[in-house]
């Protein structure tokens, strides 16, 4: 039997988006509007699609992404922030991150699977 997490408890919502990129993590820009998350920003979710000035953002559920930084996430609960390059990294002292459950890590490709 295989393991599958895709689709489990997923929630995708629509925000306004002027400066957003599909495949990047989003951060709040202003009321009802997201943008690509800058380095150190707490991620709202993963931008899945853009159309007509709006973004479909996955705010809950399983996602796979790259990670960066000097310290690698661990399996289990981690405080994560955007790395400014589309992935995530561990929150540094003084940064407010998002608590996510990391369920798989690939240190060779520096990717992880996590629940938002």
PDB file of C-alpha atoms in Angstrom:
ATOM      1  CA  UNK A   1       0.000   0.000   0.000  1.00  0.00           C
ATOM      2  CA  UNK A   2       1.304   3.459  -0.886  1.00  0.00           C
ATOM      3  CA  UNK A   3       1.101   6.722   0.998  1.00  0.00           C
ATOM      4  CA  UNK A   4      -0.840   9.630  -0.510  1.00  0.00           C
ATOM      5  CA  UNK A   5      -1.522  13.041   1.003  1.00  0.00           C
ATOM      6  CA  UNK A   6      -2.654  15.088  -2.024  1.00  0.00           C
ATOM      7  CA  UNK A   7      -6.130  16.520  -1.672  1.00  0.00           C
ATOM      8  CA  UNK A   8      -6.417  15.757   2.041  1.00  0.00           C
ATOM      9  CA  UNK A   9      -8.101  18.662   3.845  1.00  0.00           C
ATOM     10  CA  UNK A  10      -7.117  21.039   1.015  1.00  0.00           C
ATOM     11  CA  UNK A  11      -8.617  24.509   1.039  1.00  0.00           C
ATOM     12  CA  UNK A  12      -8.094  26.916  -1.855  1.00  0.00           C
ATOM     13  CA  UNK A  13      -9.372  30.495  -1.675  1.00  0.00           C
ATOM     14  CA  UNK A  14      -9.369  33.396  -4.122  1.00  0.00           C
ATOM     15  CA  UNK A  15      -7.563  36.659  -3.359  1.00  0.00           C
ATOM     16  CA  UNK A  16      -6.911  39.749  -5.416  1.00  0.00           C
ATOM     17  CA  UNK A  17      -3.334  39.689  -6.717  1.00  0.00           C
ATOM     18  CA  UNK A  18      -1.394  42.300  -8.640  1.00  0.00           C
ATOM     19  CA  UNK A  19       2.165  41.038  -8.109  1.00  0.00           C
ATOM     20  CA  UNK A  20       1.920  37.295  -7.639  1.00  0.00           C
ATOM     21  CA  UNK A  21       3.475  34.276  -9.345  1.00  0.00           C
ATOM     22  CA  UNK A  22       1.984  30.788  -9.618  1.00  0.00           C
ATOM     23  CA  UNK A  23       4.110  28.292  -7.698  1.00  0.00           C
ATOM     24  CA  UNK A  24       5.334  30.895  -5.175  1.00  0.00           C
ATOM     25  CA  UNK A  25       4.230  31.322  -1.577  1.00  0.00           C
ATOM     26  CA  UNK A  26       1.929  34.268  -0.943  1.00  0.00           C
ATOM     27  CA  UNK A  27       1.939  36.922   1.782  1.00  0.00           C
ATOM     28  CA  UNK A  28      -0.722  39.513   2.520  1.00  0.00           C
ATOM     29  CA  UNK A  29      -0.201  42.815   0.706  1.00  0.00           C
ATOM     30  CA  UNK A  30      -3.343  44.732   1.747  1.00  0.00           C
ATOM     31  CA  UNK A  31      -7.006  43.977   2.375  1.00  0.00           C
ATOM     32  CA  UNK A  32      -8.055  40.909   0.368  1.00  0.00           C
ATOM     33  CA  UNK A  33      -4.831  41.078  -1.696  1.00  0.00           C
ATOM     34  CA  UNK A  34      -1.751  38.832  -1.755  1.00  0.00           C
ATOM     35  CA  UNK A  35       1.680  39.171  -3.345  1.00  0.00           C
ATOM     36  CA  UNK A  36       4.756  36.968  -3.667  1.00  0.00           C
ATOM     37  CA  UNK A  37       6.105  36.456  -0.144  1.00  0.00           C
ATOM     38  CA  UNK A  38       9.357  38.293   0.589  1.00  0.00           C
ATOM     39  CA  UNK A  39      12.166  36.676   2.553  1.00  0.00           C
ATOM     40  CA  UNK A  40      11.110  36.291   6.190  1.00  0.00           C
ATOM     41  CA  UNK A  41       7.372  36.783   5.583  1.00  0.00           C
ATOM     42  CA  UNK A  42       4.891  34.364   7.114  1.00  0.00           C
ATOM     43  CA  UNK A  43       3.319  32.481   4.203  1.00  0.00           C
ATOM     44  CA  UNK A  44      -0.436  32.717   3.704  1.00  0.00           C
ATOM     45  CA  UNK A  45      -0.355  29.760   1.336  1.00  0.00           C
ATOM     46  CA  UNK A  46       0.820  28.500  -2.031  1.00  0.00           C
ATOM     47  CA  UNK A  47      -0.271  30.350  -5.186  1.00  0.00           C
ATOM     48  CA  UNK A  48      -1.715  27.723  -7.521  1.00  0.00           C
ATOM     49  CA  UNK A  49      -3.105  29.805 -10.378  1.00  0.00           C
ATOM     50  CA  UNK A  50      -3.572  33.399 -11.557  1.00  0.00           C
ATOM     51  CA  UNK A  51      -6.324  34.829 -13.714  1.00  0.00           C
ATOM     52  CA  UNK A  52      -7.787  38.283 -14.238  1.00  0.00           C
ATOM     53  CA  UNK A  53      -6.026  39.949 -11.313  1.00  0.00           C
ATOM     54  CA  UNK A  54      -6.910  37.151  -8.906  1.00  0.00           C
ATOM     55  CA  UNK A  55      -4.937  34.286  -7.353  1.00  0.00           C
ATOM     56  CA  UNK A  56      -6.101  30.845  -6.255  1.00  0.00           C
ATOM     57  CA  UNK A  57      -4.156  30.245  -3.038  1.00  0.00           C
ATOM     58  CA  UNK A  58      -3.956  26.929  -1.208  1.00  0.00           C
ATOM     59  CA  UNK A  59      -4.138  27.883   2.470  1.00  0.00           C
ATOM     60  CA  UNK A  60      -4.563  24.399   3.923  1.00  0.00           C
ATOM     61  CA  UNK A  61      -3.621  20.866   2.928  1.00  0.00           C
ATOM     62  CA  UNK A  62      -0.562  19.029   1.644  1.00  0.00           C
ATOM     63  CA  UNK A  63       2.062  20.796  -0.470  1.00  0.00           C
ATOM     64  CA  UNK A  64       5.574  20.052  -1.687  1.00  0.00           C
ATOM     65  CA  UNK A  65       8.179  22.801  -1.866  1.00  0.00           C
ATOM     66  CA  UNK A  66      11.856  23.613  -1.806  1.00  0.00           C
ATOM     67  CA  UNK A  67      13.533  24.687   1.395  1.00  0.00           C
ATOM     68  CA  UNK A  68      16.628  26.800   1.884  1.00  0.00           C
ATOM     69  CA  UNK A  69      18.734  28.281   4.634  1.00  0.00           C
ATOM     70  CA  UNK A  70      21.525  27.043   6.832  1.00  0.00           C
ATOM     71  CA  UNK A  71      19.323  24.819   8.989  1.00  0.00           C
ATOM     72  CA  UNK A  72      17.104  22.148   7.506  1.00  0.00           C
ATOM     73  CA  UNK A  73      13.558  21.593   8.717  1.00  0.00           C
ATOM     74  CA  UNK A  74      12.938  18.438  10.721  1.00  0.00           C
ATOM     75  CA  UNK A  75      10.191  15.882  10.433  1.00  0.00           C
ATOM     76  CA  UNK A  76       7.362  17.118  12.600  1.00  0.00           C
ATOM     77  CA  UNK A  77       6.317  20.640  13.494  1.00  0.00           C
ATOM     78  CA  UNK A  78       8.394  23.585  12.231  1.00  0.00           C
ATOM     79  CA  UNK A  79       8.063  27.383  12.256  1.00  0.00           C
ATOM     80  CA  UNK A  80       8.550  28.337   8.595  1.00  0.00           C
ATOM     81  CA  UNK A  81       8.830  31.613   6.690  1.00  0.00           C
ATOM     82  CA  UNK A  82       9.164  32.398   2.999  1.00  0.00           C
ATOM     83  CA  UNK A  83      12.704  32.432   1.627  1.00  0.00           C
ATOM     84  CA  UNK A  84      11.992  35.087  -1.030  1.00  0.00           C
ATOM     85  CA  UNK A  85      12.763  32.614  -3.832  1.00  0.00           C
ATOM     86  CA  UNK A  86       9.498  30.662  -3.870  1.00  0.00           C
ATOM     87  CA  UNK A  87      10.315  28.176  -1.105  1.00  0.00           C
ATOM     88  CA  UNK A  88      10.401  28.156   2.663  1.00  0.00           C
ATOM     89  CA  UNK A  89      13.034  28.214   5.395  1.00  0.00           C
ATOM     90  CA  UNK A  90      13.128  27.901   9.165  1.00  0.00           C
ATOM     91  CA  UNK A  91      12.082  31.069  10.983  1.00  0.00           C
ATOM     92  CA  UNK A  92      14.998  32.877  12.623  1.00  0.00           C
ATOM     93  CA  UNK A  93      14.864  34.441  16.075  1.00  0.00           C
ATOM     94  CA  UNK A  94      12.472  37.376  15.998  1.00  0.00           C
ATOM     95  CA  UNK A  95      10.602  36.197  12.875  1.00  0.00           C
ATOM     96  CA  UNK A  96       6.978  35.145  13.093  1.00  0.00           C
ATOM     97  CA  UNK A  97       6.512  32.085  10.937  1.00  0.00           C
ATOM     98  CA  UNK A  98       3.749  29.655  10.190  1.00  0.00           C
ATOM     99  CA  UNK A  99       3.655  26.343  12.020  1.00  0.00           C
ATOM    100  CA  UNK A 100       3.600  23.494   9.487  1.00  0.00           C
ATOM    101  CA  UNK A 101       3.805  19.722   9.840  1.00  0.00           C
ATOM    102  CA  UNK A 102       6.689  18.388   7.703  1.00  0.00           C
ATOM    103  CA  UNK A 103       6.033  14.743   6.782  1.00  0.00           C
ATOM    104  CA  UNK A 104       8.885  14.078   4.340  1.00  0.00           C
ATOM    105  CA  UNK A 105      12.289  15.571   3.587  1.00  0.00           C
ATOM    106  CA  UNK A 106      14.710  15.063   0.721  1.00  0.00           C
ATOM    107  CA  UNK A 107      18.027  16.615   1.733  1.00  0.00           C
ATOM    108  CA  UNK A 108      19.558  15.839  -1.670  1.00  0.00           C
ATOM    109  CA  UNK A 109      17.079  17.997  -3.591  1.00  0.00           C
ATOM    110  CA  UNK A 110      16.301  20.237  -0.591  1.00  0.00           C
ATOM    111  CA  UNK A 111      12.568  19.634  -0.878  1.00  0.00           C
ATOM    112  CA  UNK A 112       9.912  18.796   1.676  1.00  0.00           C
ATOM    113  CA  UNK A 113       6.313  17.705   1.850  1.00  0.00           C
ATOM    114  CA  UNK A 114       4.239  19.458   4.478  1.00  0.00           C
ATOM    115  CA  UNK A 115       0.770  20.246   5.702  1.00  0.00           C
ATOM    116  CA  UNK A 116      -0.072  23.950   5.660  1.00  0.00           C
TER     117      UNK A 116
END
